[in-house]
Amino acid sequence: MELERVLTKLKFDESVNGYALITSDGHPFLSFSLPDEVLPQIKGTLRIHGSDLKLVNIMTGKGIVILARIDPRWVLAVLFDPDFQLGGALSRTKAVVDLLAQVSLPPPPISIAEEEDVNLPSEEESIGEIQSTMSDISQETVMESAPSLEPVEPVTTEITEEPPQEPVEVKHWCIVHRGENYKDSVTLESELNVSIKRLFANVGIDILLVVDEKMTVYNLAEHLARPVEKIIEIVKWCVSRKILWVECPKEKEPSQKEIIELPLFEGKIDKVKKKHRPVLELCDGKRTLQEIATELGIPYFEALQMIIPYRGKSVRFIRTDKVSRF
């Protein structure tokens, strides 16, 4: 079973306002509309319960958060609407966790501290090395002549980042693979890891976590509910630093067509809720829901919530080939 298919159950649930996969030490990944305000409470609960956590509810100002243990490495956090009943929230979260137990989840990023602990020398070795070094210095110390009074120009050393590779052409049908610097990029607080977070926030890390060397750039965009253009930008950056590499067939075979869905609203706009109208007015059968969300400057998840009540009634989806639209 695929991770994307399981998470769709939460994405299309009207009672769910957000969710995320979270590491056991509280780092959120693959997050969808989970407010930053609830993260401190989630981290605090994880610290208290630790590995004993199985199914816990947290009352927050944004609604009920259910934390459920998937495996020793991952926890699922689901934010439900404040008016939703606790019993229903617990049962729905448990149902998704049971499905996630059948999914092969990616390993969490490695903590740089953990890597360093493996290679740290023992205390005796460190003391011996210091004593040996001090002995060598004392034996080599000699009297030096008085320094010259002639002015010496200061030398400025400029530290620059290693220049990236030549830019690579990345298209939406390119298959994304892990590069030689992949492990370093998912090591917490490494130089590459810090750079990715600074430039692309958690989206960059989310891409690295779901790369399975089978998905295309377009698949990644659909999987993470992000614009294809944004994914291409991040993948290009990663390719230039040897974090990822891409395999781009020159021409796609007819059998490799990627099908997308375009929402079409066929009802009367004055009969729908006012807050839903901006999204429904753009559901013309020519744009994807992600493109509509981007045009309105709202999260994909929010746009999705606005059309769900009308799906199968006044909103239908037109299936078409992705390439034929360009």
JSON list of C-alpha atoms in Angstrom, two decimals, residues 24 60 79 101 140 225 263 301:
[
{"chain": "A", "resi": 24, "resn": "SER", "atom": "CA", "xyz": [9.87, 10.51, 17.87]},
{"chain": "A", "resi": 60, "resn": "THR", "atom": "CA", "xyz": [-5.32, 22.98, 21.64]},
{"chain": "A", "resi": 79, "resn": "LEU", "atom": "CA", "xyz": [-5.69, 18.05, 13.92]},
{"chain": "A", "resi": 101, "resn": "ALA", "atom": "CA", "xyz": [1.56, 0.05, 9.52]},
{"chain": "A", "resi": 140, "resn": "GLU", "atom": "CA", "xyz": [60.60, 22.12, 19.12]},
{"chain": "A", "resi": 225, "resn": "ALA", "atom": "CA", "xyz": [0.39, 18.97, -2.86]},
{"chain": "A", "resi": 263, "resn": "PRO", "atom": "CA", "xyz": [-12.40, 20.40, -11.37]},
{"chain": "A", "resi": 301, "resn": "PHE", "atom": "CA", "xyz": [-5.71, 21.82, 1.55]}
]
